[in-house]
Amino acid sequence: MTLRLGRHEYAATDRLVMAIVNRTPDSFYDRGATWGIEAALERVARVVQEGADIIDIGGIKAAPGEPIDAAEEKDRVVDFVARVREDFPDVVISIDTWRAEVAEAACAAGADLVNDAWGGYDRELAGAAARAGAALVCTHTGGVTPRTRPHRVEYDDVVASAIADTVAEAERAVAAGVARESVLIDPAHDFGKNTFHSLEVTRRLGEMTATGWPVLVSLSNKDFVGETLDLPVGERLTGTLAATALCAWHGAAVYRVHEVAQTRQVLDLVSSVQGHRPPARAVRGLA
Amino acid sequence: MIGAAAVVPEPLCVLPEYASLADPGASWRDAAARAVAAVCAEGDEVVVLAAGTPSPHHSNAPAGLRVAAEYLRAAGVDRPVEPVVVGADATPTQCAALGAALADTPGRTALIVVADGSARRGPRAPGHLDERSFAYDDVWRRAVARGDHDALAALDAQAADDLLAQGRAPLQVLAAAAALDAADRPPPAVDVLAEGDPFGVAYLVATWTWAR
């Protein structure tokens, strides 16, 4: 057992799909598609059916935009978490927030995992996860303020920085009371990083997985894919899946995605190539 | 004294270490190379002035110095240059002192000023949209286009900081350098080679040249 989320335990070779469900009117990819409660619940049902292990519920888009205070963020996510908990008792629920106050309320409503995309910006967050008995994602952003974009950021060694920061945050979370087997680290593609940084993090992801902490990657339709292939949002799935395969090969545990079915196929294929998963039905030459 | 000065932007995408298959900064590299070539031809020595921001993440030379080196390479200028870094958060008073010192030379110095404007000029800009960008950028770009060093000296440091306008301090150093001999000679001839905000950041390529 290397990872525990809620009441589920996972082996080191398991590859988990975390489906993005935005309770926002303005996120870059879905542009408010799940802003309505019914549409959001429909998406949860669909992604669970497609094989999602984790539902990641967020109330604020990552990019700069309309300021959303903690009260408004809670309005968007807490009741929804409770509803998903009720309708899907087996699925792992993740709350995508950087705010301790929001995490606390969401965990009380049934969230199992606190996905902090902003690198521990709120120093109370790990304590809130600990008190709730929740898992925590520790992310590398280079110390930026939430909802800012990188501007001329440079690193001597982006991977070394990502490892140093996320491992330090992970140890800090454990010291704050989060269960060691419930802490993940995330290099945070595109957060505090230009495209070259995100490509290097992908290329050298094995150095992060070698730390022994389970690694979460969030690649889905991001700008580093778009800039690498010169493709707009909406045409980045193939590139996303290629990066997904590479991260899987390097041993990342959790994949935060928009497209669940396609990601599941890629992860299953990589797992089979690695010898961790038998083929679904192999009869060729075997009759 | 300053014989000529070039104002050039700081897009990191012109650097070879950040090269893409396409060359998104090509037109800016080309324009800046023409500007630095022109001012280097007017100077006995070349000073490159860029903003510096301390970072806990890397020990690279300030990006502005590296960008300027790329412009000089593209221009085929192979001369020794003196790098000068001004803190991006230097006060206008500190900038004025540095500018006066830079201009206090017996010969004609060619000054390459790596400076640009707000990085908050649209929803896809590095700093998203801040409507104050347009007024701020109008002021400094018009000042450069008119050879108006007083207007550059008066730039609002707080506004620049708010707008991620990292070029404010170097522009104020330029203002002071230009002011030092302003009473003794006619204003410079100005050439604006390029202007725009292709990535949500305000760029300008221009030269100031004082008659010999």
Tab-separated table of C-alpha atoms in Angstrom:
chain	number	residue	atom	x	y	z
A	1	MET	CA	0.000	0.000	0.000
A	2	THR	CA	1.483	3.337	-0.976
A	3	LEU	CA	-1.481	5.653	-1.228
A	4	ARG	CA	-4.673	5.988	0.774
A	5	LEU	CA	-7.515	8.278	-0.323
A	6	GLY	CA	-10.654	8.182	1.771
A	7	ARG	CA	-11.344	4.550	2.419
A	8	HIS	CA	-9.510	3.366	-0.688
A	9	GLU	CA	-5.978	2.005	-0.739
A	10	TYR	CA	-3.853	1.843	-3.868
A	11	ALA	CA	-0.709	0.044	-4.925
A	12	ALA	CA	2.333	1.834	-6.340
A	13	THR	CA	1.516	0.572	-9.817
A	14	ASP	CA	-2.094	1.773	-9.803
A	15	ARG	CA	-2.835	4.661	-12.167
A	16	LEU	CA	-5.735	6.826	-11.021
A	17	VAL	CA	-7.849	9.192	-13.072
A	18	MET	CA	-8.998	12.367	-11.364
A	19	ALA	CA	-11.847	13.929	-13.332
A	20	ILE	CA	-12.161	17.696	-13.314
A	21	VAL	CA	-15.607	18.998	-12.424
A	22	ASN	CA	-15.628	22.765	-12.401
A	23	ARG	CA	-18.251	24.631	-10.449
A	24	THR	CA	-17.229	27.759	-12.321
A	25	PRO	CA	-18.739	29.814	-15.127
A	26	ASP	CA	-15.386	30.666	-16.688
A	27	SER	CA	-12.788	27.866	-16.611
A	28	PHE	CA	-10.545	27.822	-19.673
A	29	TYR	CA	-11.540	24.476	-21.123
A	30	ASP	CA	-15.194	23.832	-20.343
A	31	ARG	CA	-16.230	27.492	-20.193
A	32	GLY	CA	-18.994	26.966	-17.676
A	33	ALA	CA	-20.332	23.661	-19.000
A	34	THR	CA	-20.839	22.355	-15.449
A	35	TRP	CA	-21.788	25.653	-13.807
A	36	GLY	CA	-25.345	24.371	-13.429
A	37	ILE	CA	-25.882	21.786	-10.686
A	38	GLU	CA	-27.666	19.313	-12.931
A	39	ALA	CA	-25.020	19.540	-15.634
A	40	ALA	CA	-22.326	19.038	-13.018
A	41	LEU	CA	-24.040	15.983	-11.568
A	42	GLU	CA	-24.471	14.583	-15.049
A	43	ARG	CA	-20.764	14.988	-15.646
A	44	VAL	CA	-19.939	13.227	-12.389
A	45	ALA	CA	-22.156	10.285	-13.364
A	46	ARG	CA	-20.560	10.121	-16.790
A	47	VAL	CA	-16.935	10.282	-15.634
A	48	VAL	CA	-17.551	7.694	-12.923
A	49	GLN	CA	-19.004	5.423	-15.576
A	50	GLU	CA	-15.938	6.108	-17.757
A	51	GLY	CA	-13.613	4.965	-15.018
A	52	ALA	CA	-12.727	8.032	-12.962
A	53	ASP	CA	-11.354	7.157	-9.538
A	54	ILE	CA	-11.457	10.674	-8.152
A	55	ILE	CA	-13.797	13.620	-8.731
A	56	ASP	CA	-11.971	16.948	-8.381
A	57	ILE	CA	-14.422	19.720	-7.589
A	58	GLY	CA	-13.275	23.306	-7.924
A	59	GLY	CA	-15.017	26.641	-7.539
A	60	ILE	CA	-12.403	29.044	-8.900
A	61	LYS	CA	-10.687	28.958	-12.233
A	62	ALA	CA	-6.902	28.990	-12.020
A	63	ALA	CA	-6.349	31.843	-14.447
A	64	PRO	CA	-6.716	35.478	-13.454
A	65	GLY	CA	-10.279	36.705	-13.481
A	66	GLU	CA	-13.179	37.808	-11.382
A	67	PRO	CA	-12.142	37.688	-7.699
A	68	ILE	CA	-14.030	35.005	-5.779
A	69	ASP	CA	-13.976	35.268	-2.001
A	70	ALA	CA	-14.087	32.299	0.355
A	71	ALA	CA	-17.811	32.642	1.008
A	72	GLU	CA	-18.637	32.590	-2.700
A	73	GLU	CA	-16.236	29.708	-3.255
A	74	LYS	CA	-17.949	27.701	-0.512
A	75	ASP	CA	-21.360	28.482	-2.014
A	76	ARG	CA	-20.160	27.010	-5.274
A	77	VAL	CA	-18.646	23.783	-3.959
A	78	VAL	CA	-19.671	22.667	-0.468
A	79	ASP	CA	-23.277	21.626	-1.096
A	80	PHE	CA	-22.183	20.066	-4.356
A	81	VAL	CA	-19.580	17.958	-2.558
A	82	ALA	CA	-22.286	16.778	-0.168
A	83	ARG	CA	-24.550	15.883	-3.082
A	84	VAL	CA	-21.816	13.904	-4.865
A	85	ARG	CA	-20.949	12.156	-1.613
A	86	GLU	CA	-24.571	11.099	-1.274
A	87	ASP	CA	-25.030	9.969	-4.864
A	88	PHE	CA	-21.621	8.307	-5.300
A	89	PRO	CA	-20.551	6.875	-1.952
A	90	ASP	CA	-17.602	4.955	-3.430
A	91	VAL	CA	-15.880	7.646	-5.438
A	92	VAL	CA	-12.994	9.630	-3.963
A	93	ILE	CA	-13.920	13.305	-3.757
A	94	SER	CA	-11.250	15.950	-4.083
A	95	ILE	CA	-11.720	19.621	-3.332
A	96	ASP	CA	-9.656	21.907	-5.556
A	97	THR	CA	-8.897	24.916	-3.366
A	98	TRP	CA	-6.002	26.787	-1.861
A	99	ARG	CA	-8.086	28.101	1.058
A	100	ALA	CA	-8.111	26.289	4.420
A	101	GLU	CA	-11.570	27.600	5.180
A	102	VAL	CA	-13.016	26.126	2.002
A	103	ALA	CA	-11.152	22.845	2.420
A	104	GLU	CA	-12.470	22.476	5.937
A	105	ALA	CA	-16.087	22.969	4.875
A	106	ALA	CA	-15.734	20.691	1.841
A	107	CYS	CA	-14.154	17.910	3.898
A	108	ALA	CA	-16.962	18.216	6.424
A	109	ALA	CA	-19.342	17.722	3.490
A	110	GLY	CA	-17.534	14.583	2.388
A	111	ALA	CA	-14.349	15.444	0.494
A	112	ASP	CA	-11.482	12.976	0.971
A	113	LEU	CA	-8.656	14.902	-0.636
A	114	VAL	CA	-7.541	18.526	-0.670
A	115	ASN	CA	-6.015	19.422	-4.036
A	116	ASP	CA	-4.081	22.623	-3.490
A	117	ALA	CA	-2.907	23.840	-6.881
A	118	TRP	CA	-1.160	26.861	-5.379
A	119	GLY	CA	1.706	25.381	-3.406
A	120	GLY	CA	0.615	25.876	0.167
A	121	TYR	CA	-0.114	29.568	-0.259
A	122	ASP	CA	-2.528	29.370	2.691
A	123	ARG	CA	-0.316	28.110	5.499
A	124	GLU	CA	-3.364	26.848	7.390
A	125	LEU	CA	-4.365	24.422	4.653
A	126	ALA	CA	-2.310	21.377	5.709
A	127	GLY	CA	-3.647	21.694	9.243
A	128	ALA	CA	-7.199	21.803	7.931
A	129	ALA	CA	-6.616	18.646	5.866
A	130	ALA	CA	-5.067	16.959	8.895
A	131	ARG	CA	-7.996	17.798	11.169
A	132	ALA	CA	-10.412	16.412	8.584
A	133	GLY	CA	-8.399	13.227	8.119
A	134	ALA	CA	-8.137	14.140	4.453
A	135	ALA	CA	-5.356	13.565	1.960
A	136	LEU	CA	-3.383	16.501	0.531
A	137	VAL	CA	-1.693	17.402	-2.755
A	138	CYS	CA	1.488	19.485	-2.362
A	139	THR	CA	2.200	21.481	-5.479
A	140	HIS	CA	5.204	23.355	-6.868
A	141	THR	CA	4.518	26.869	-8.066
A	142	GLY	CA	7.767	28.605	-7.227
A	143	GLY	CA	5.948	30.543	-4.545
A	144	VAL	CA	3.609	32.555	-6.736
A	145	THR	CA	0.354	34.173	-5.691
A	146	PRO	CA	-2.800	32.222	-6.622
A	147	ARG	CA	-4.352	33.039	-9.992
A	148	THR	CA	-1.272	34.634	-11.473
A	149	ARG	CA	0.479	33.613	-14.669
A	150	PRO	CA	4.231	33.129	-14.991
A	151	HIS	CA	6.067	36.146	-16.367
A	152	ARG	CA	9.770	35.680	-17.095
A	153	VAL	CA	10.203	33.043	-14.402
A	154	GLU	CA	13.489	31.164	-14.488
A	155	TYR	CA	15.062	28.364	-12.454
A	156	ASP	CA	18.576	27.016	-12.195
A	157	ASP	CA	16.956	23.594	-12.182
A	158	VAL	CA	13.182	23.482	-12.314
A	159	VAL	CA	12.980	19.820	-11.384
A	160	ALA	CA	15.270	20.237	-8.390
A	161	SER	CA	13.144	23.199	-7.295
A	162	ALA	CA	9.940	21.203	-7.741
A	163	ILE	CA	11.308	18.270	-5.760
A	164	ALA	CA	12.749	20.413	-2.978
A	165	ASP	CA	9.567	22.448	-2.523
A	166	THR	CA	7.019	19.650	-2.797
A	167	VAL	CA	8.928	17.229	-0.599
A	168	ALA	CA	9.406	19.939	2.042
A	169	GLU	CA	5.670	20.704	1.894
A	170	ALA	CA	4.851	16.999	2.067
A	171	GLU	CA	6.979	16.554	5.185
A	172	ARG	CA	5.414	19.658	6.642
A	173	ALA	CA	1.950	18.227	5.979
A	174	VAL	CA	2.882	15.004	7.727
A	175	ALA	CA	4.226	17.012	10.668
A	176	ALA	CA	0.904	18.881	10.710
A	177	GLY	CA	-0.916	15.573	11.042
A	178	VAL	CA	-1.794	14.455	7.507
A	179	ALA	CA	-1.276	10.693	7.164
A	180	ARG	CA	2.008	9.985	5.373
A	181	GLU	CA	0.283	7.561	2.982
A	182	SER	CA	-2.218	10.293	2.047
A	183	VAL	CA	0.168	12.957	0.768
A	184	LEU	CA	0.845	13.438	-2.946
A	185	ILE	CA	3.243	15.764	-4.735
A	186	ASP	CA	2.564	17.603	-8.001
A	187	PRO	CA	5.155	19.395	-10.167
A	188	ALA	CA	2.312	21.626	-11.404
A	189	HIS	CA	2.812	21.920	-15.132
A	190	ASP	CA	2.387	25.539	-16.300
A	191	PHE	CA	2.087	26.921	-12.750
A	192	GLY	CA	5.012	29.294	-12.252
A	193	LYS	CA	6.520	27.696	-15.343
A	194	ASN	CA	6.989	28.415	-19.014
A	195	THR	CA	6.572	25.704	-21.639
A	196	PHE	CA	10.232	24.731	-21.495
A	197	HIS	CA	9.933	24.191	-17.756
A	198	SER	CA	6.834	22.025	-18.148
A	199	LEU	CA	8.520	19.966	-20.864
A	200	GLU	CA	11.569	19.449	-18.664
A	201	VAL	CA	9.411	18.441	-15.715
A	202	THR	CA	7.730	15.879	-17.963
A	203	ARG	CA	11.050	14.609	-19.337
A	204	ARG	CA	12.510	14.220	-15.854
A	205	LEU	CA	9.371	13.179	-13.981
A	206	GLY	CA	11.145	9.988	-12.943
A	207	GLU	CA	13.223	12.090	-10.560
A	208	MET	CA	10.025	13.127	-8.785
A	209	THR	CA	8.554	9.646	-8.598
A	210	ALA	CA	11.931	8.440	-7.278
A	211	THR	CA	11.289	10.466	-4.123
A	212	GLY	CA	8.787	7.786	-3.158
A	213	TRP	CA	5.922	10.259	-2.755
A	214	PRO	CA	2.992	9.486	-5.063
A	215	VAL	CA	3.002	12.009	-7.922
A	216	LEU	CA	-0.067	13.736	-9.326
A	217	VAL	CA	0.182	15.367	-12.749
A	218	SER	CA	-2.215	17.879	-14.204
A	219	LEU	CA	-1.549	18.067	-17.937
A	220	SER	CA	-4.972	18.290	-19.450
A	221	ASN	CA	-5.231	20.678	-22.411
A	222	LYS	CA	-2.689	23.031	-20.870
A	223	ASP	CA	-0.752	25.786	-22.584
A	224	PHE	CA	2.519	23.819	-22.628
A	225	VAL	CA	0.774	21.282	-24.846
A	226	GLY	CA	-0.760	24.043	-26.935
A	227	GLU	CA	2.500	25.954	-27.327
A	228	THR	CA	4.495	22.817	-28.115
A	229	LEU	CA	2.121	21.779	-30.886
A	230	ASP	CA	0.836	25.245	-31.804
A	231	LEU	CA	-2.746	24.275	-31.097
A	232	PRO	CA	-5.553	26.203	-29.420
A	233	VAL	CA	-7.628	25.006	-26.489
A	234	GLY	CA	-9.972	22.406	-27.920
A	235	GLU	CA	-7.327	20.724	-30.094
A	236	ARG	CA	-4.923	19.559	-27.419
A	237	LEU	CA	-6.232	16.120	-26.504
A	238	THR	CA	-3.726	14.125	-28.545
A	239	GLY	CA	-0.825	16.084	-27.089
A	240	THR	CA	-2.258	15.750	-23.607
A	241	LEU	CA	-2.496	11.996	-24.021
A	242	ALA	CA	1.082	11.760	-25.295
A	243	ALA	CA	2.313	13.621	-22.212
A	244	THR	CA	0.069	11.397	-20.107
A	245	ALA	CA	1.733	8.285	-21.506
A	246	LEU	CA	5.179	9.654	-20.692
A	247	CYS	CA	4.215	10.552	-17.140
A	248	ALA	CA	2.691	7.100	-16.719
A	249	TRP	CA	5.906	5.540	-17.949
A	250	HIS	CA	7.766	7.590	-15.324
A	251	GLY	CA	5.407	6.320	-12.641
A	252	ALA	CA	2.994	9.168	-11.878
A	253	ALA	CA	0.068	7.897	-9.804
A	254	VAL	CA	-2.772	10.353	-10.426
A	255	TYR	CA	-3.858	12.171	-13.617
A	256	ARG	CA	-6.102	15.210	-13.343
A	257	VAL	CA	-8.033	15.367	-16.617
A	258	HIS	CA	-10.953	16.620	-18.610
A	259	GLU	CA	-11.225	13.521	-20.847
A	260	VAL	CA	-11.571	10.454	-18.658
A	261	ALA	CA	-12.231	7.611	-21.111
A	262	GLN	CA	-9.291	8.496	-23.351
A	263	THR	CA	-6.957	8.921	-20.387
A	264	ARG	CA	-8.050	5.589	-18.937
A	265	GLN	CA	-7.144	3.868	-22.220
A	266	VAL	CA	-3.697	5.439	-22.314
A	267	LEU	CA	-2.975	4.562	-18.691
A	268	ASP	CA	-4.174	0.993	-19.170
A	269	LEU	CA	-2.004	0.549	-22.220
A	270	VAL	CA	1.095	1.906	-20.469
A	271	SER	CA	0.404	-0.284	-17.452
A	272	SER	CA	0.184	-3.286	-19.732
A	273	VAL	CA	3.425	-2.402	-21.511
A	274	GLN	CA	5.076	-2.090	-18.116
A	275	GLY	CA	3.756	-5.496	-17.163
A	276	HIS	CA	1.558	-4.213	-14.369
A	277	ARG	CA	-1.751	-4.963	-16.071
A	278	PRO	CA	-2.616	-7.962	-18.251
A	279	PRO	CA	-4.162	-7.208	-21.641
A	280	ALA	CA	-7.938	-7.121	-21.600
A	281	ARG	CA	-8.373	-10.034	-23.967
A	282	ALA	CA	-5.390	-11.606	-25.664
A	283	VAL	CA	-6.070	-14.484	-28.021
A	284	ARG	CA	-3.745	-13.719	-30.898
A	285	GLY	CA	-1.530	-16.782	-31.368
A	286	LEU	CA	-3.041	-18.225	-28.283
A	287	ALA	CA	-5.937	-20.135	-29.695
B	1	MET	CA	27.658	61.972	-22.431
B	2	ILE	CA	25.105	59.765	-24.101
B	3	GLY	CA	25.547	59.866	-27.883
B	4	ALA	CA	22.637	57.597	-28.673
B	5	ALA	CA	20.224	55.348	-26.870
B	6	ALA	CA	18.047	52.443	-27.937
B	7	VAL	CA	14.924	51.315	-26.108
B	8	VAL	CA	14.302	47.630	-26.762
B	9	PRO	CA	11.884	45.095	-25.204
B	10	GLU	CA	12.642	42.029	-23.136
B	11	PRO	CA	10.721	39.053	-24.583
B	12	LEU	CA	12.528	35.958	-23.374
B	13	CYS	CA	11.244	34.075	-26.402
B	14	VAL	CA	13.981	35.686	-28.523
B	15	LEU	CA	16.644	33.812	-26.545
B	16	PRO	CA	18.192	30.727	-28.122
B	17	GLU	CA	17.569	28.697	-24.966
B	18	TYR	CA	13.837	29.326	-25.417
B	19	ALA	CA	13.705	28.778	-29.172
B	20	SER	CA	10.543	27.261	-30.630
B	21	LEU	CA	10.053	25.753	-34.061
B	22	ALA	CA	8.403	29.016	-34.973
B	23	ASP	CA	10.170	32.165	-33.862
B	24	PRO	CA	7.459	34.174	-32.098
B	25	GLY	CA	9.840	37.015	-31.255
B	26	ALA	CA	11.430	37.264	-34.710
B	27	SER	CA	10.065	40.662	-35.680
B	28	TRP	CA	11.081	42.110	-32.306
B	29	ARG	CA	14.564	40.661	-32.548
B	30	ASP	CA	14.893	42.126	-36.041
B	31	ALA	CA	13.695	45.572	-35.037
B	32	ALA	CA	15.767	45.611	-31.869
B	33	ALA	CA	18.848	44.454	-33.778
B	34	ARG	CA	18.450	47.386	-36.175
B	35	ALA	CA	18.071	49.737	-33.228
B	36	VAL	CA	21.129	48.486	-31.358
B	37	ALA	CA	23.206	48.505	-34.546
B	38	ALA	CA	22.225	52.115	-35.138
B	39	VAL	CA	23.111	53.317	-31.659
B	40	CYS	CA	26.317	51.294	-31.419
B	41	ALA	CA	27.502	53.082	-34.566
B	42	GLU	CA	27.069	56.365	-32.666
B	43	GLY	CA	29.003	55.356	-29.539
B	44	ASP	CA	32.644	55.095	-28.516
B	45	GLU	CA	31.588	52.595	-25.922
B	46	VAL	CA	28.438	50.541	-25.399
B	47	VAL	CA	26.503	50.251	-22.169
B	48	VAL	CA	23.639	47.775	-21.788
B	49	LEU	CA	21.147	48.726	-19.109
B	50	ALA	CA	18.565	46.253	-17.850
B	51	ALA	CA	16.313	45.743	-14.884
B	52	GLY	CA	17.218	43.095	-12.360
B	53	THR	CA	14.868	41.242	-10.061
B	54	PRO	CA	16.410	38.956	-7.459
B	55	SER	CA	15.048	35.407	-7.673
B	56	PRO	CA	15.390	32.577	-5.200
B	57	HIS	CA	15.100	30.131	-8.078
B	58	HIS	CA	18.035	30.846	-10.349
B	59	SER	CA	21.422	32.480	-10.697
B	60	ASN	CA	21.108	33.374	-14.385
B	61	ALA	CA	22.261	36.775	-15.543
B	62	PRO	CA	19.323	39.186	-15.635
B	63	ALA	CA	17.186	38.265	-18.622
B	64	GLY	CA	17.435	41.785	-20.035
B	65	LEU	CA	21.223	41.487	-20.394
B	66	ARG	CA	20.838	38.148	-22.156
B	67	VAL	CA	18.148	39.541	-24.450
B	68	ALA	CA	20.370	42.501	-25.305
B	69	ALA	CA	23.263	40.151	-26.059
B	70	GLU	CA	20.963	38.316	-28.464
B	71	TYR	CA	20.052	41.603	-30.206
B	72	LEU	CA	23.737	42.487	-30.514
B	73	ARG	CA	24.495	39.044	-31.917
B	74	ALA	CA	21.626	39.377	-34.392
B	75	ALA	CA	22.950	42.803	-35.365
B	76	GLY	CA	26.434	41.418	-35.931
B	77	VAL	CA	27.841	43.858	-33.372
B	78	ASP	CA	30.901	42.259	-31.832
B	79	ARG	CA	32.135	44.842	-29.364
B	80	PRO	CA	32.787	44.855	-25.644
B	81	VAL	CA	29.772	46.088	-23.733
B	82	GLU	CA	29.456	47.253	-20.170
B	83	PRO	CA	26.491	45.623	-18.442
B	84	VAL	CA	24.604	47.755	-15.931
B	85	VAL	CA	21.735	46.410	-13.865
B	86	VAL	CA	19.219	48.581	-12.083
B	87	GLY	CA	16.881	47.003	-9.569
B	88	ALA	CA	13.407	46.749	-11.023
B	89	ASP	CA	12.217	48.278	-7.754
B	90	ALA	CA	14.785	51.110	-7.703
B	91	THR	CA	13.227	54.404	-6.674
B	92	PRO	CA	13.072	57.268	-9.173
B	93	THR	CA	15.767	58.999	-7.105
B	94	GLN	CA	18.072	55.999	-7.332
B	95	CYS	CA	17.412	55.788	-11.061
B	96	ALA	CA	18.248	59.461	-11.462
B	97	ALA	CA	21.577	59.042	-9.681
B	98	LEU	CA	22.513	56.037	-11.800
B	99	GLY	CA	21.537	57.806	-15.015
B	100	ALA	CA	23.598	60.864	-14.178
B	101	ALA	CA	26.607	58.670	-13.420
B	102	LEU	CA	26.228	56.768	-16.696
B	103	ALA	CA	26.147	59.987	-18.719
B	104	ASP	CA	29.078	61.555	-16.907
B	105	THR	CA	31.674	60.341	-19.410
B	106	PRO	CA	34.015	62.302	-21.711
B	107	GLY	CA	33.159	60.367	-24.896
B	108	ARG	CA	29.913	59.437	-26.567
B	109	THR	CA	28.273	56.441	-24.958
B	110	ALA	CA	25.816	54.229	-26.788
B	111	LEU	CA	23.179	53.181	-24.288
B	112	ILE	CA	21.006	50.127	-24.900
B	113	VAL	CA	18.017	50.276	-22.573
B	114	VAL	CA	16.101	47.022	-22.199
B	115	ALA	CA	12.692	48.139	-21.079
B	116	ASP	CA	9.075	47.477	-21.796
B	117	GLY	CA	5.681	48.307	-20.365
B	118	SER	CA	2.651	46.769	-18.755
B	119	ALA	CA	2.304	42.985	-18.835
B	120	ARG	CA	-1.392	43.292	-18.104
B	121	ARG	CA	-2.843	44.367	-21.421
B	122	GLY	CA	-5.421	41.637	-21.996
B	123	PRO	CA	-7.101	38.536	-20.636
B	124	ARG	CA	-4.319	36.380	-22.099
B	125	ALA	CA	-1.526	38.663	-20.862
B	126	PRO	CA	0.912	37.383	-18.236
B	127	GLY	CA	-0.800	39.527	-15.632
B	128	HIS	CA	-4.299	39.344	-17.143
B	129	LEU	CA	-6.077	42.600	-17.920
B	130	ASP	CA	-5.627	45.788	-15.976
B	131	GLU	CA	-7.277	48.693	-17.764
B	132	ARG	CA	-4.749	51.113	-16.276
B	133	SER	CA	-2.183	49.556	-18.595
B	134	PHE	CA	-3.262	51.575	-21.593
B	135	ALA	CA	-2.831	54.955	-19.952
B	136	TYR	CA	0.493	53.966	-18.403
B	137	ASP	CA	1.851	52.593	-21.666
B	138	ASP	CA	0.625	55.585	-23.640
B	139	VAL	CA	2.632	57.834	-21.348
B	140	TRP	CA	5.975	56.080	-21.590
B	141	ARG	CA	5.727	55.162	-25.252
B	142	ARG	CA	4.726	58.699	-26.188
B	143	ALA	CA	7.588	60.039	-24.058
B	144	VAL	CA	10.090	57.848	-25.864
B	145	ALA	CA	8.570	58.707	-29.242
B	146	ARG	CA	8.947	62.420	-28.464
B	147	GLY	CA	12.389	62.253	-26.886
B	148	ASP	CA	10.799	63.571	-23.705
B	149	HIS	CA	13.072	62.618	-20.819
B	150	ASP	CA	11.093	64.651	-18.289
B	151	ALA	CA	7.990	62.533	-18.909
B	152	LEU	CA	9.992	59.346	-18.405
B	153	ALA	CA	11.436	60.678	-15.162
B	154	ALA	CA	7.888	61.287	-13.933
B	155	LEU	CA	6.642	57.717	-14.484
B	156	ASP	CA	4.662	56.403	-11.536
B	157	ALA	CA	6.705	53.645	-9.878
B	158	GLN	CA	3.726	52.241	-8.008
B	159	ALA	CA	1.616	52.036	-11.144
B	160	ALA	CA	4.490	50.359	-12.974
B	161	ASP	CA	4.843	47.835	-10.189
B	162	ASP	CA	1.110	47.127	-10.217
B	163	LEU	CA	1.215	46.589	-13.969
B	164	LEU	CA	4.307	44.327	-13.963
B	165	ALA	CA	6.005	47.007	-16.067
B	166	GLN	CA	9.578	45.955	-15.406
B	167	GLY	CA	10.993	48.607	-17.718
B	168	ARG	CA	10.093	51.585	-15.530
B	169	ALA	CA	13.419	51.775	-13.676
B	170	PRO	CA	15.667	51.479	-16.771
B	171	LEU	CA	13.564	54.123	-18.529
B	172	GLN	CA	14.081	56.484	-15.612
B	173	VAL	CA	17.819	55.824	-15.716
B	174	LEU	CA	17.687	56.750	-19.409
B	175	ALA	CA	15.731	59.890	-18.525
B	176	ALA	CA	18.427	61.058	-16.124
B	177	ALA	CA	21.244	60.184	-18.519
B	178	ALA	CA	19.556	62.200	-21.260
B	179	ALA	CA	18.833	65.092	-18.929
B	180	LEU	CA	22.458	65.573	-17.903
B	181	ASP	CA	23.513	67.361	-21.081
B	182	ALA	CA	20.092	68.490	-22.207
B	183	ALA	CA	20.751	72.175	-21.567
B	184	ASP	CA	23.834	72.154	-23.799
B	185	ARG	CA	22.528	70.554	-26.961
B	186	PRO	CA	19.429	70.132	-29.106
B	187	PRO	CA	17.079	67.262	-28.325
B	188	PRO	CA	17.770	63.904	-29.947
B	189	ALA	CA	16.462	62.713	-33.272
B	190	VAL	CA	13.949	59.966	-32.569
B	191	ASP	CA	13.290	56.902	-34.667
B	192	VAL	CA	10.482	54.537	-33.675
B	193	LEU	CA	11.101	51.180	-35.351
B	194	ALA	CA	8.346	49.053	-33.859
B	195	GLU	CA	5.530	49.213	-31.354
B	196	GLY	CA	2.971	46.688	-30.173
B	197	ASP	CA	1.823	44.245	-27.531
B	198	PRO	CA	1.825	40.834	-29.207
B	199	PHE	CA	1.818	38.811	-25.990
B	200	GLY	CA	-0.078	41.218	-23.778
B	201	VAL	CA	3.088	43.144	-22.890
B	202	ALA	CA	3.749	46.642	-24.239
B	203	TYR	CA	6.849	46.754	-26.429
B	204	LEU	CA	8.580	49.610	-28.168
B	205	VAL	CA	11.723	49.710	-30.261
B	206	ALA	CA	13.115	53.206	-30.677
B	207	THR	CA	16.341	55.135	-30.845
B	208	TRP	CA	17.422	58.549	-29.641
B	209	THR	CA	20.408	60.001	-31.434
B	210	TRP	CA	22.074	63.298	-30.578
B	211	ALA	CA	23.950	65.116	-33.323
B	212	ARG	CA	27.718	65.091	-32.945
